[in-house]
mmCIF file of C-alpha atoms in Angstrom:
data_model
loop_
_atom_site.group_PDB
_atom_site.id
_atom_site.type_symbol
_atom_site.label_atom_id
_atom_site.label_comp_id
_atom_site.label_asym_id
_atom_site.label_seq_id
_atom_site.Cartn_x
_atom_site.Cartn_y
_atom_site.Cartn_z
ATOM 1 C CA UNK Y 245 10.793 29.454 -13.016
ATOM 2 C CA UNK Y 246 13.464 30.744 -15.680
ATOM 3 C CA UNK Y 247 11.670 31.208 -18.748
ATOM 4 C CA UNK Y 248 13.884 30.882 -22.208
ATOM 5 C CA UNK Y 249 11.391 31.833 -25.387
ATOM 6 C CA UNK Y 250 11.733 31.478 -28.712
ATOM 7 C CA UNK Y 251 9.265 33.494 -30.725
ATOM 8 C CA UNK Y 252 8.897 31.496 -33.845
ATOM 9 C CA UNK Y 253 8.492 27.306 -32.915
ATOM 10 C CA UNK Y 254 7.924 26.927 -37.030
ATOM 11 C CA UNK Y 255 9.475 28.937 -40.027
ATOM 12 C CA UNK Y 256 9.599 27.921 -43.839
ATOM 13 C CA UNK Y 257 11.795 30.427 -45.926
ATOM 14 C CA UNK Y 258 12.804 30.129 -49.238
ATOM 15 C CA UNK Y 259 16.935 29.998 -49.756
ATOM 16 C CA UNK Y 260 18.348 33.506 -49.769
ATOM 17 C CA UNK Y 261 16.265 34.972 -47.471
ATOM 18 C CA UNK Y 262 17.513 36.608 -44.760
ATOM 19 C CA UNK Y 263 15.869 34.611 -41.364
ATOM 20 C CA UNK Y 264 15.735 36.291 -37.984
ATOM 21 C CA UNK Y 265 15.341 34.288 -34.629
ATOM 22 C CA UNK Y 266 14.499 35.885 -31.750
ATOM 23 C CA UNK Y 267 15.152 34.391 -27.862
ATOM 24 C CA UNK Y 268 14.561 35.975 -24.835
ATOM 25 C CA UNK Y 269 15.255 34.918 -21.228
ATOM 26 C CA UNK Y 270 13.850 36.522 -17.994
ATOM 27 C CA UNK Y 271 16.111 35.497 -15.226
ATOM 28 C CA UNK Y 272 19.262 38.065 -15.924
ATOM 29 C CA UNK Y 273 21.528 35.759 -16.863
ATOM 30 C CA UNK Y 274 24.642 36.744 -18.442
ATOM 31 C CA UNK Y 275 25.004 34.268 -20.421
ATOM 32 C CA UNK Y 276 23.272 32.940 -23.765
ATOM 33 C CA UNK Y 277 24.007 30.474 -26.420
ATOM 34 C CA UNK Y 278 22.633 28.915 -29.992
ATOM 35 C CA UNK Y 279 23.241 25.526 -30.564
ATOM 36 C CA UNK Y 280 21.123 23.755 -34.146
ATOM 37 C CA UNK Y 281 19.906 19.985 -33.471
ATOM 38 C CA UNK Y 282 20.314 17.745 -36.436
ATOM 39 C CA UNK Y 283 19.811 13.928 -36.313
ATOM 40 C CA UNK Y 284 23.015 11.829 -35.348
ATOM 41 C CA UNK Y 285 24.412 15.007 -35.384
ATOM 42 C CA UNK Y 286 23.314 15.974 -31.921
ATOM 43 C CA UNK Y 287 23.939 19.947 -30.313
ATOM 44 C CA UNK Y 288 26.398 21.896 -31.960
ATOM 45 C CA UNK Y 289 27.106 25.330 -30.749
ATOM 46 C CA UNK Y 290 27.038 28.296 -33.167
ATOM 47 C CA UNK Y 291 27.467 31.281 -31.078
ATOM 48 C CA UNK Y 292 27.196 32.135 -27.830
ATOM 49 C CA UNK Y 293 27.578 35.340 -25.648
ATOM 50 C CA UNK Y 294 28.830 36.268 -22.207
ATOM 51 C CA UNK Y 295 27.379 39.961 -21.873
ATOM 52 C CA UNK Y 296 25.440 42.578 -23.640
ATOM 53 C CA UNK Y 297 27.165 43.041 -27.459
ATOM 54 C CA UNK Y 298 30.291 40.386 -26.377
ATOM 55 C CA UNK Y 299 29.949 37.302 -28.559
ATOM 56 C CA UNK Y 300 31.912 34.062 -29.482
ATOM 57 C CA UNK Y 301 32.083 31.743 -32.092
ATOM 58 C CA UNK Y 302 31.368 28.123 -31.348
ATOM 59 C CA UNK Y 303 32.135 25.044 -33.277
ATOM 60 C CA UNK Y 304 29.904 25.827 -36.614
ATOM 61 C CA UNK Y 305 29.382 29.510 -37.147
ATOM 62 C CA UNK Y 306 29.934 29.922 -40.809
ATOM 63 C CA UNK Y 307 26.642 31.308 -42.266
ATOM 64 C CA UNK Y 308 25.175 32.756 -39.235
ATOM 65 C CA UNK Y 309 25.650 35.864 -37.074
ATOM 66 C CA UNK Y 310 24.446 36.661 -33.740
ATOM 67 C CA UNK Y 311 23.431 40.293 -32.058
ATOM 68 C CA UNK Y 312 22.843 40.712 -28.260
ATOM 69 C CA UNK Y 313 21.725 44.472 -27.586
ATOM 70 C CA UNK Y 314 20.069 44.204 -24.620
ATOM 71 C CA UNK Y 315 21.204 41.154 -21.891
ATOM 72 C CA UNK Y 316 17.797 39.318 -22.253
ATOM 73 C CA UNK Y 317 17.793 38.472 -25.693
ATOM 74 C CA UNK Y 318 20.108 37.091 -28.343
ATOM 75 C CA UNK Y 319 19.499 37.070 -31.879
ATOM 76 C CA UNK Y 320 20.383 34.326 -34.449
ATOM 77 C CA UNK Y 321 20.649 35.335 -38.293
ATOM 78 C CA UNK Y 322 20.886 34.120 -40.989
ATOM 79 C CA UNK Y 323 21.995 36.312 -43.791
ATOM 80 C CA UNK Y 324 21.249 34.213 -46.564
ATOM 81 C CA UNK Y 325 19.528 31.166 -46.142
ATOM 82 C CA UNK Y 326 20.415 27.834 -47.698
ATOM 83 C CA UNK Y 327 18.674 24.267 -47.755
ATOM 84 C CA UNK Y 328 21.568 23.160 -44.959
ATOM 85 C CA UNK Y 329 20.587 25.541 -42.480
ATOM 86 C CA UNK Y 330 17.128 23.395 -42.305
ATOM 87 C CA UNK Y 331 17.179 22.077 -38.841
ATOM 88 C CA UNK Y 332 16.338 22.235 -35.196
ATOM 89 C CA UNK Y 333 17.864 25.199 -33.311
ATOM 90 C CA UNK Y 334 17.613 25.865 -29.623
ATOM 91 C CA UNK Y 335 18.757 29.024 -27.299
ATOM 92 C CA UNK Y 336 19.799 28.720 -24.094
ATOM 93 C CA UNK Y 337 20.762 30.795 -21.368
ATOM 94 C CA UNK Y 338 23.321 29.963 -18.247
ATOM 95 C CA UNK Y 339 23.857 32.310 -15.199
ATOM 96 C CA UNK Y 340 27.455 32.829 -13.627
ATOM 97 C CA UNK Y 341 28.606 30.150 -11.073
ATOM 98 C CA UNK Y 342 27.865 31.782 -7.312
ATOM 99 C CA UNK Y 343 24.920 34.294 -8.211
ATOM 100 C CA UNK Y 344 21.901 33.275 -5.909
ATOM 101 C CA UNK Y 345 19.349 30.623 -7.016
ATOM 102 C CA UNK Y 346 21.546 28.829 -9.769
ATOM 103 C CA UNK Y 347 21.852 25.439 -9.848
ATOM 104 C CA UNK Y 348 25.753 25.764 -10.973
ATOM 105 C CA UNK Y 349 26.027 25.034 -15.041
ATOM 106 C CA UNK Y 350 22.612 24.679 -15.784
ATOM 107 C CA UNK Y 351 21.673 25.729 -19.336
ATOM 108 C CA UNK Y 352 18.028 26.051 -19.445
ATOM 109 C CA UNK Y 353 16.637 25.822 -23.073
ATOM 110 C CA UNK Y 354 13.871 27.183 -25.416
ATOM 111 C CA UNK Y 355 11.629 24.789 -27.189
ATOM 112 C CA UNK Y 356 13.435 25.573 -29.999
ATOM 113 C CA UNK Y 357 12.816 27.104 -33.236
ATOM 114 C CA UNK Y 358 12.818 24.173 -36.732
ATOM 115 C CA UNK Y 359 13.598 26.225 -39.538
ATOM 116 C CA UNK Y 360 12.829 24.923 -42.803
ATOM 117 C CA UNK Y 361 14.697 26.154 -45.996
ATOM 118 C CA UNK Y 362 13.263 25.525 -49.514
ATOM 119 C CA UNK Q 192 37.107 10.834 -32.441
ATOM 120 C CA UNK Q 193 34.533 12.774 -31.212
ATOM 121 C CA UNK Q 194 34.708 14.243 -27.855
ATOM 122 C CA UNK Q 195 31.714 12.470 -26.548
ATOM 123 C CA UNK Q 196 29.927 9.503 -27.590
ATOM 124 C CA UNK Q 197 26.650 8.162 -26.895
ATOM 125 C CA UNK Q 198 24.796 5.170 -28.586
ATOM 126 C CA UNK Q 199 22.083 6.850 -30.353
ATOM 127 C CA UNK Q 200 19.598 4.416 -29.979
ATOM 128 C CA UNK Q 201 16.257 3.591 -30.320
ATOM 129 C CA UNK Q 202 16.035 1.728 -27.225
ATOM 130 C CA UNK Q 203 12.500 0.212 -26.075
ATOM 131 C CA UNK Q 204 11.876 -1.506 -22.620
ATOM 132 C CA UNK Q 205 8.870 -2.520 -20.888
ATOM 133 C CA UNK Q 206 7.311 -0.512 -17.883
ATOM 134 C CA UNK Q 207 8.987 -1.354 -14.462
ATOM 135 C CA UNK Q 208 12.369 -2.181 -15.911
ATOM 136 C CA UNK Q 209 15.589 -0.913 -15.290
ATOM 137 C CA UNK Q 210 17.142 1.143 -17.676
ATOM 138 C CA UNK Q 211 20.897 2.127 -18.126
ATOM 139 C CA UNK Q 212 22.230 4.654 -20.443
ATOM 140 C CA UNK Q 213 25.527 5.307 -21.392
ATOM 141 C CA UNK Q 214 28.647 7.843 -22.853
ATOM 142 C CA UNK Q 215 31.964 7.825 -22.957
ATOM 143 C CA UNK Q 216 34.627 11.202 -23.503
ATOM 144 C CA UNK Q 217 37.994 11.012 -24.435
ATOM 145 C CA UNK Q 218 39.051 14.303 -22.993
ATOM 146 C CA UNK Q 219 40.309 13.918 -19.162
ATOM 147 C CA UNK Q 220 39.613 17.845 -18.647
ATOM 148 C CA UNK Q 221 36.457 17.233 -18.427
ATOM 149 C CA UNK Q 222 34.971 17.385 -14.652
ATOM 150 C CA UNK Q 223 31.293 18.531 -14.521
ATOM 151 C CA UNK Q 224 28.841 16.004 -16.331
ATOM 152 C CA UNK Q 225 24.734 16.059 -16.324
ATOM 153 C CA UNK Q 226 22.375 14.503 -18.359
ATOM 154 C CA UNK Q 227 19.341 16.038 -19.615
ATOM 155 C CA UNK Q 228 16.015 15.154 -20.906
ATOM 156 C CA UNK Q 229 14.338 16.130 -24.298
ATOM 157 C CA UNK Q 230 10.742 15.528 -25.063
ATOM 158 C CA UNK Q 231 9.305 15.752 -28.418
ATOM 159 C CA UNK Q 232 9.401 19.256 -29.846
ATOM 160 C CA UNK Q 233 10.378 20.270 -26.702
ATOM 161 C CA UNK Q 234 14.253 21.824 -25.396
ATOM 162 C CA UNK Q 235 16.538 19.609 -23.318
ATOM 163 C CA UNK Q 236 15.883 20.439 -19.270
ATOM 164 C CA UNK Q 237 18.634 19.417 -16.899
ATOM 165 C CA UNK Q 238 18.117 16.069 -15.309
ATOM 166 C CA UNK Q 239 21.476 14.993 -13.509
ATOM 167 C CA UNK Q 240 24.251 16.992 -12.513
ATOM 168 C CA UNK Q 241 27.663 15.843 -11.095
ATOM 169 C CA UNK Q 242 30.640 17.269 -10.320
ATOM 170 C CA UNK Q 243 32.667 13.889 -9.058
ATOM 171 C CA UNK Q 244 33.055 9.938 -9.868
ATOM 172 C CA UNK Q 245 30.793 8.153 -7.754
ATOM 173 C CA UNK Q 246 27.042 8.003 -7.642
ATOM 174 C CA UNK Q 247 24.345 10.781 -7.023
ATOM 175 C CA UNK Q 248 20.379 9.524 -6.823
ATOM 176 C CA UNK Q 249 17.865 11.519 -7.240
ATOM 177 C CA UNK Q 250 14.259 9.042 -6.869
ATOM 178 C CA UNK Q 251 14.592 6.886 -9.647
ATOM 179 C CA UNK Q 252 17.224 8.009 -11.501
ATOM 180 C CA UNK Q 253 20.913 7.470 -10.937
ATOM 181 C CA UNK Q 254 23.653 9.040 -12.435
ATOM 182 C CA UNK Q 255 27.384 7.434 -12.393
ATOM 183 C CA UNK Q 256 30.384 8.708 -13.212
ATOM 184 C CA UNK Q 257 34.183 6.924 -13.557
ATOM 185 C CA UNK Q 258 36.513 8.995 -14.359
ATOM 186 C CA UNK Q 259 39.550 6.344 -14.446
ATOM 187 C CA UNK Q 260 37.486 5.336 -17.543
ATOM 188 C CA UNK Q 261 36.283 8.444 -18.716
ATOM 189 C CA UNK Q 262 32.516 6.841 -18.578
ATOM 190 C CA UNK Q 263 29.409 7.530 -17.246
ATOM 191 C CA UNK Q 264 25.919 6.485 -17.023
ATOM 192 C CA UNK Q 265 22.138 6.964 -16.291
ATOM 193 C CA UNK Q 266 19.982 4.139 -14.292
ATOM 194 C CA UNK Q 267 16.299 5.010 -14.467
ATOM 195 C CA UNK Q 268 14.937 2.769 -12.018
ATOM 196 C CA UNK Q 269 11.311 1.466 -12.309
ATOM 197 C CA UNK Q 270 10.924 3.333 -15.830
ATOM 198 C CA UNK Q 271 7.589 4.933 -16.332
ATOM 199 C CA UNK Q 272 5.763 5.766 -19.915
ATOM 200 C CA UNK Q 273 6.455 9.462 -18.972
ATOM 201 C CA UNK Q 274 9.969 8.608 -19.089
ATOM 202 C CA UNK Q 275 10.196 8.107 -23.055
ATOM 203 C CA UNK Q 276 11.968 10.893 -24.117
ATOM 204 C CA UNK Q 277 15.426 11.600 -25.334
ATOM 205 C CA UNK Q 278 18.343 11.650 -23.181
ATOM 206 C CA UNK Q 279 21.775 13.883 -23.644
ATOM 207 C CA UNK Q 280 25.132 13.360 -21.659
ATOM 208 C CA UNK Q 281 26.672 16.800 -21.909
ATOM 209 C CA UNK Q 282 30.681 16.949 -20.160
ATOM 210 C CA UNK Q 283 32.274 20.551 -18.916
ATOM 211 C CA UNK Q 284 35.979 21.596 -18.498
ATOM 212 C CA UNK Q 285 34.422 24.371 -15.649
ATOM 213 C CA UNK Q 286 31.213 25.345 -13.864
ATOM 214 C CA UNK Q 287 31.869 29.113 -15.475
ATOM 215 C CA UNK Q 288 28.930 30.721 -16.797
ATOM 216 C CA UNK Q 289 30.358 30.782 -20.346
ATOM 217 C CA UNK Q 290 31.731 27.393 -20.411
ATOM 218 C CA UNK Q 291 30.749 25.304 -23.454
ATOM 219 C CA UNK Q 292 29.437 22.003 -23.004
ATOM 220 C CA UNK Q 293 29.903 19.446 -25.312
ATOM 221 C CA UNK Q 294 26.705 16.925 -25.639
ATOM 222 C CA UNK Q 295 26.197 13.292 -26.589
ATOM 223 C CA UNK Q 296 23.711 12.644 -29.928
ATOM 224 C CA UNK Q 297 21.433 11.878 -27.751
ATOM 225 C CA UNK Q 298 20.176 8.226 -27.079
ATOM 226 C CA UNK Q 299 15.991 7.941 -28.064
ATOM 227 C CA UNK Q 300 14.241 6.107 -25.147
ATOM 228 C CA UNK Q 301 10.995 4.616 -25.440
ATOM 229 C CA UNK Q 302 9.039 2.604 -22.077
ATOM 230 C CA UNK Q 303 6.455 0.124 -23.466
ATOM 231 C CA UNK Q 304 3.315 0.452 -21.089
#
Protein backbone atom coordinates (compact mmCIF):
# COMPACT_ATOMS: atom_id res chain seq x y z
CA UNK A 1 0.00 0.00 0.00
CA UNK A 2 1.39 3.65 -0.77
CA UNK A 3 2.18 5.12 2.40
CA UNK A 4 2.05 9.23 2.58
CA UNK A 5 3.35 10.36 6.36
CA UNK A 6 3.25 13.30 7.99
CA UNK A 7 5.52 13.44 11.00
CA UNK A 8 3.80 15.88 13.23
CA UNK A 9 -0.43 15.07 13.37
CA UNK A 10 -0.45 18.13 16.20
CA UNK A 11 1.73 21.38 16.48
CA UNK A 12 1.03 24.62 18.62
CA UNK A 13 3.60 27.47 17.81
CA UNK A 14 3.54 30.77 18.90
CA UNK A 15 3.28 33.57 15.82
CA UNK A 16 6.72 34.23 14.39
CA UNK A 17 8.08 31.10 14.67
CA UNK A 18 9.44 29.52 11.98
CA UNK A 19 7.24 25.89 11.55
CA UNK A 20 8.64 22.97 9.61
CA UNK A 21 6.39 20.08 8.18
CA UNK A 22 7.78 17.18 7.11
CA UNK A 23 5.95 14.43 4.48
CA UNK A 24 7.30 11.55 3.12
CA UNK A 25 5.93 9.04 0.58
CA UNK A 26 7.32 5.52 -0.23
CA UNK A 27 5.99 4.59 -3.58
CA UNK A 28 8.47 6.85 -5.96
CA UNK A 29 6.16 9.02 -7.10
CA UNK A 30 7.15 12.05 -8.83
CA UNK A 31 4.83 13.99 -7.81
CA UNK A 32 3.85 15.79 -4.38
CA UNK A 33 1.58 18.50 -3.28
CA UNK A 34 0.37 20.70 0.00
CA UNK A 35 -2.98 21.66 0.10
CA UNK A 36 -4.37 23.46 4.01
CA UNK A 37 -8.13 22.38 4.92
CA UNK A 38 -10.14 25.14 6.45
CA UNK A 39 -13.93 24.92 7.09
CA UNK A 40 -16.23 26.05 4.09
CA UNK A 41 -13.11 26.74 2.71
CA UNK A 42 -12.39 23.24 1.56
CA UNK A 43 -8.59 22.10 -0.18
CA UNK A 44 -6.61 24.78 -1.41
CA UNK A 45 -3.32 24.04 -2.95
CA UNK A 46 -0.16 25.85 -1.75
CA UNK A 47 2.62 24.25 -3.53
CA UNK A 48 3.22 21.40 -5.22
CA UNK A 49 6.22 19.69 -7.03
CA UNK A 50 6.81 17.55 -10.08
CA UNK A 51 10.52 16.29 -9.38
CA UNK A 52 13.35 16.51 -6.99
CA UNK A 53 14.05 20.60 -6.27
CA UNK A 54 11.20 21.62 -9.23
CA UNK A 55 8.31 23.35 -7.47
CA UNK A 56 5.08 25.37 -8.30
CA UNK A 57 2.98 27.71 -6.77
CA UNK A 58 -0.66 26.85 -6.32
CA UNK A 59 -3.60 29.00 -5.61
CA UNK A 60 -2.46 30.42 -1.94
CA UNK A 61 1.28 30.40 -1.51
CA UNK A 62 1.96 33.69 0.09
CA UNK A 63 3.59 32.94 3.51
CA UNK A 64 4.85 29.55 2.87
CA UNK A 65 7.75 27.92 1.01
CA UNK A 66 8.32 24.47 0.03
CA UNK A 67 11.84 22.35 -0.38
CA UNK A 68 11.97 18.89 -2.09
CA UNK A 69 15.70 17.53 -1.86
CA UNK A 70 15.26 14.16 -2.17
CA UNK A 71 11.96 12.71 -4.40
CA UNK A 72 10.29 11.14 -1.26
CA UNK A 73 9.73 13.99 0.76
CA UNK A 74 8.48 17.55 0.48
CA UNK A 75 8.77 20.09 2.99
CA UNK A 76 6.21 22.82 3.95
CA UNK A 77 7.52 26.08 5.84
CA UNK A 78 6.52 28.47 7.27
CA UNK A 79 8.88 31.31 7.78
CA UNK A 80 7.05 33.24 10.14
CA UNK A 81 4.05 32.04 11.55
CA UNK A 82 0.82 33.97 11.97
CA UNK A 83 -2.66 33.18 13.71
CA UNK A 84 -4.10 32.59 9.84
CA UNK A 85 -1.89 29.90 9.04
CA UNK A 86 -3.91 27.87 11.95
CA UNK A 87 -5.50 25.12 10.04
CA UNK A 88 -5.61 21.65 8.64
CA UNK A 89 -2.87 20.85 6.09
CA UNK A 90 -2.50 17.66 4.14
CA UNK A 91 0.42 16.27 1.63
CA UNK A 92 -0.19 14.26 -1.02
CA UNK A 93 1.62 12.49 -3.52
CA UNK A 94 0.43 11.43 -7.32
CA UNK A 95 2.50 9.14 -9.68
CA UNK A 96 2.75 9.89 -13.56
CA UNK A 97 -0.18 8.58 -15.75
CA UNK A 98 1.17 5.01 -17.41
CA UNK A 99 3.87 3.94 -14.68
CA UNK A 100 2.78 0.38 -13.44
CA UNK A 101 0.34 -0.06 -10.51
CA UNK A 102 -1.32 3.53 -10.60
CA UNK A 103 -4.70 3.92 -10.54
CA UNK A 104 -4.44 7.06 -13.12
CA UNK A 105 -4.84 10.57 -10.97
CA UNK A 106 -5.00 9.24 -7.73
CA UNK A 107 -3.63 11.57 -5.02
CA UNK A 108 -3.15 9.55 -2.00
CA UNK A 109 -3.03 11.74 1.22
CA UNK A 110 -1.38 12.01 4.71
CA UNK A 111 -3.53 12.29 7.74
CA UNK A 112 -2.59 15.59 7.80
CA UNK A 113 -0.78 17.81 10.03
CA UNK A 114 -3.41 20.80 12.24
CA UNK A 115 -1.17 23.46 13.04
CA UNK A 116 -2.17 25.75 15.63
CA UNK A 117 -0.76 29.38 15.82
CA UNK A 118 -1.05 31.46 19.04
CA UNK B 1 -18.02 31.79 -9.03
CA UNK B 2 -16.08 29.22 -7.77
CA UNK B 3 -14.90 26.51 -9.94
CA UNK B 4 -16.65 23.80 -8.09
CA UNK B 5 -19.45 23.76 -5.80
CA UNK B 6 -20.71 21.38 -3.41
CA UNK B 7 -23.48 21.83 -0.69
CA UNK B 8 -21.55 21.65 2.40
CA UNK B 9 -23.91 20.03 4.42
CA UNK B 10 -24.57 18.43 7.41
CA UNK B 11 -26.67 15.85 5.98
CA UNK B 12 -28.13 12.95 8.34
CA UNK B 13 -30.10 9.84 7.03
CA UNK B 14 -31.13 6.74 8.58
CA UNK B 15 -29.31 3.30 7.99
CA UNK B 16 -30.49 1.50 4.74
CA UNK B 17 -31.33 4.66 2.86
CA UNK B 18 -30.25 5.94 -0.23
CA UNK B 19 -28.07 8.69 -0.31
CA UNK B 20 -27.20 11.17 -3.20
CA UNK B 21 -24.55 13.72 -3.18
CA UNK B 22 -23.95 16.35 -5.39
CA UNK B 23 -21.44 19.22 -7.31
CA UNK B 24 -21.58 21.21 -9.97
CA UNK B 25 -18.28 23.03 -12.11
CA UNK B 26 -18.52 25.73 -14.32
CA UNK B 27 -15.41 25.01 -16.27
CA UNK B 28 -16.15 22.62 -19.44
CA UNK B 29 -12.25 21.62 -19.48
CA UNK B 30 -12.75 19.66 -16.97
CA UNK B 31 -12.85 15.71 -17.91
CA UNK B 32 -11.57 13.45 -15.07
CA UNK B 33 -13.85 13.64 -11.83
CA UNK B 34 -13.63 11.28 -8.47
CA UNK B 35 -14.92 11.66 -5.26
CA UNK B 36 -13.17 10.88 -2.18
CA UNK B 37 -13.81 10.08 1.34
CA UNK B 38 -12.49 11.85 4.57
CA UNK B 39 -12.89 10.44 7.99
CA UNK B 40 -12.33 12.36 11.06
CA UNK B 41 -8.73 13.43 11.52
CA UNK B 42 -8.02 11.37 8.85
CA UNK B 43 -6.73 12.45 4.81
CA UNK B 44 -9.20 12.15 1.93
CA UNK B 45 -8.67 8.43 0.10
CA UNK B 46 -9.99 8.11 -3.42
CA UNK B 47 -13.44 6.66 -3.63
CA UNK B 48 -14.79 7.16 -7.32
CA UNK B 49 -12.99 7.84 -10.32
CA UNK B 50 -14.38 8.69 -13.83
CA UNK B 51 -13.15 9.69 -16.82
CA UNK B 52 -16.70 9.97 -18.93
CA UNK B 53 -20.58 11.03 -18.47
CA UNK B 54 -22.44 8.08 -17.68
CA UNK B 55 -22.45 5.85 -14.66
CA UNK B 56 -19.62 3.67 -13.03
CA UNK B 57 -20.73 1.29 -9.79
CA UNK B 58 -18.61 0.11 -7.65
CA UNK B 59 -20.97 -2.15 -4.72
CA UNK B 60 -22.90 0.41 -3.24
CA UNK B 61 -21.74 3.38 -4.43
CA UNK B 62 -22.47 5.06 -7.73
CA UNK B 63 -20.89 7.78 -9.24
CA UNK B 64 -22.64 9.96 -12.20
CA UNK B 65 -21.43 12.29 -14.29
CA UNK B 66 -23.33 14.82 -17.06
CA UNK B 67 -21.29 16.73 -18.68
CA UNK B 68 -24.05 18.65 -20.90
CA UNK B 69 -24.72 20.05 -17.37
CA UNK B 70 -21.48 20.18 -15.97
CA UNK B 71 -22.93 17.98 -12.83
CA UNK B 72 -22.23 15.08 -11.10
CA UNK B 73 -23.15 12.95 -8.29
CA UNK B 74 -22.58 10.16 -5.65
CA UNK B 75 -25.47 7.42 -4.79
CA UNK B 76 -24.45 5.41 -1.75
CA UNK B 77 -26.82 2.73 -1.85
CA UNK B 78 -27.95 0.94 1.39
CA UNK B 79 -25.79 3.52 3.56
CA UNK B 80 -24.02 1.95 6.45
CA UNK B 81 -22.83 3.81 9.92
CA UNK B 82 -19.25 3.27 8.52
CA UNK B 83 -20.23 5.41 5.78
CA UNK B 84 -20.42 8.81 7.89
CA UNK B 85 -17.63 10.57 6.82
CA UNK B 86 -16.96 13.52 4.62
CA UNK B 87 -17.21 13.43 1.01
CA UNK B 88 -15.08 15.67 -1.72
CA UNK B 89 -15.90 15.99 -5.55
CA UNK B 90 -12.51 16.93 -6.94
CA UNK B 91 -12.67 17.79 -11.23
CA UNK B 92 -9.24 17.52 -13.53
CA UNK B 93 -8.39 19.26 -16.88
CA UNK B 94 -5.79 15.91 -17.45
CA UNK B 95 -4.84 12.57 -15.91
CA UNK B 96 -0.98 14.10 -15.83
CA UNK B 97 0.85 13.43 -12.80
CA UNK B 98 1.14 17.15 -11.96
CA UNK B 99 -2.29 18.13 -12.78
CA UNK B 100 -4.08 20.15 -10.08
CA UNK B 101 -7.35 19.18 -9.00
CA UNK B 102 -9.73 21.45 -7.86
CA UNK B 103 -12.09 19.99 -4.86
CA UNK B 104 -15.61 20.64 -3.62
CA UNK B 105 -15.88 21.98 0.37
CA UNK B 106 -16.73 18.93 1.06
CA UNK B 107 -20.37 17.82 1.99
CA UNK B 108 -20.41 16.24 6.00
CA UNK B 109 -22.40 12.93 5.92
CA UNK B 110 -23.73 11.37 8.87
CA UNK B 111 -25.93 7.59 8.71
CA UNK B 112 -28.19 7.36 11.82
CA UNK B 113 -27.93 3.60 13.01
Amino acid sequence: DVKVTQSSRYLVKRTGEKVFLECVQDMDHENMFWYRQDPGLGLRLIYFSYDVKMKEKGDIPEGYSVSREKKERFSLILESASTNQTSMYLCASKQNPGTSGSRTGELFFGEGSRLTVL
Amino acid sequence: QKEVEQDPGPLSVPEGAIVSLNCTYSNSAFQYFMWYRQYSRKGPELLMYTYSSGNKEDGRFTAQVDKSSKYISLFIRDSQPSDSATYLCAVGKSNFGNEKLTFGTGTRLTIIP
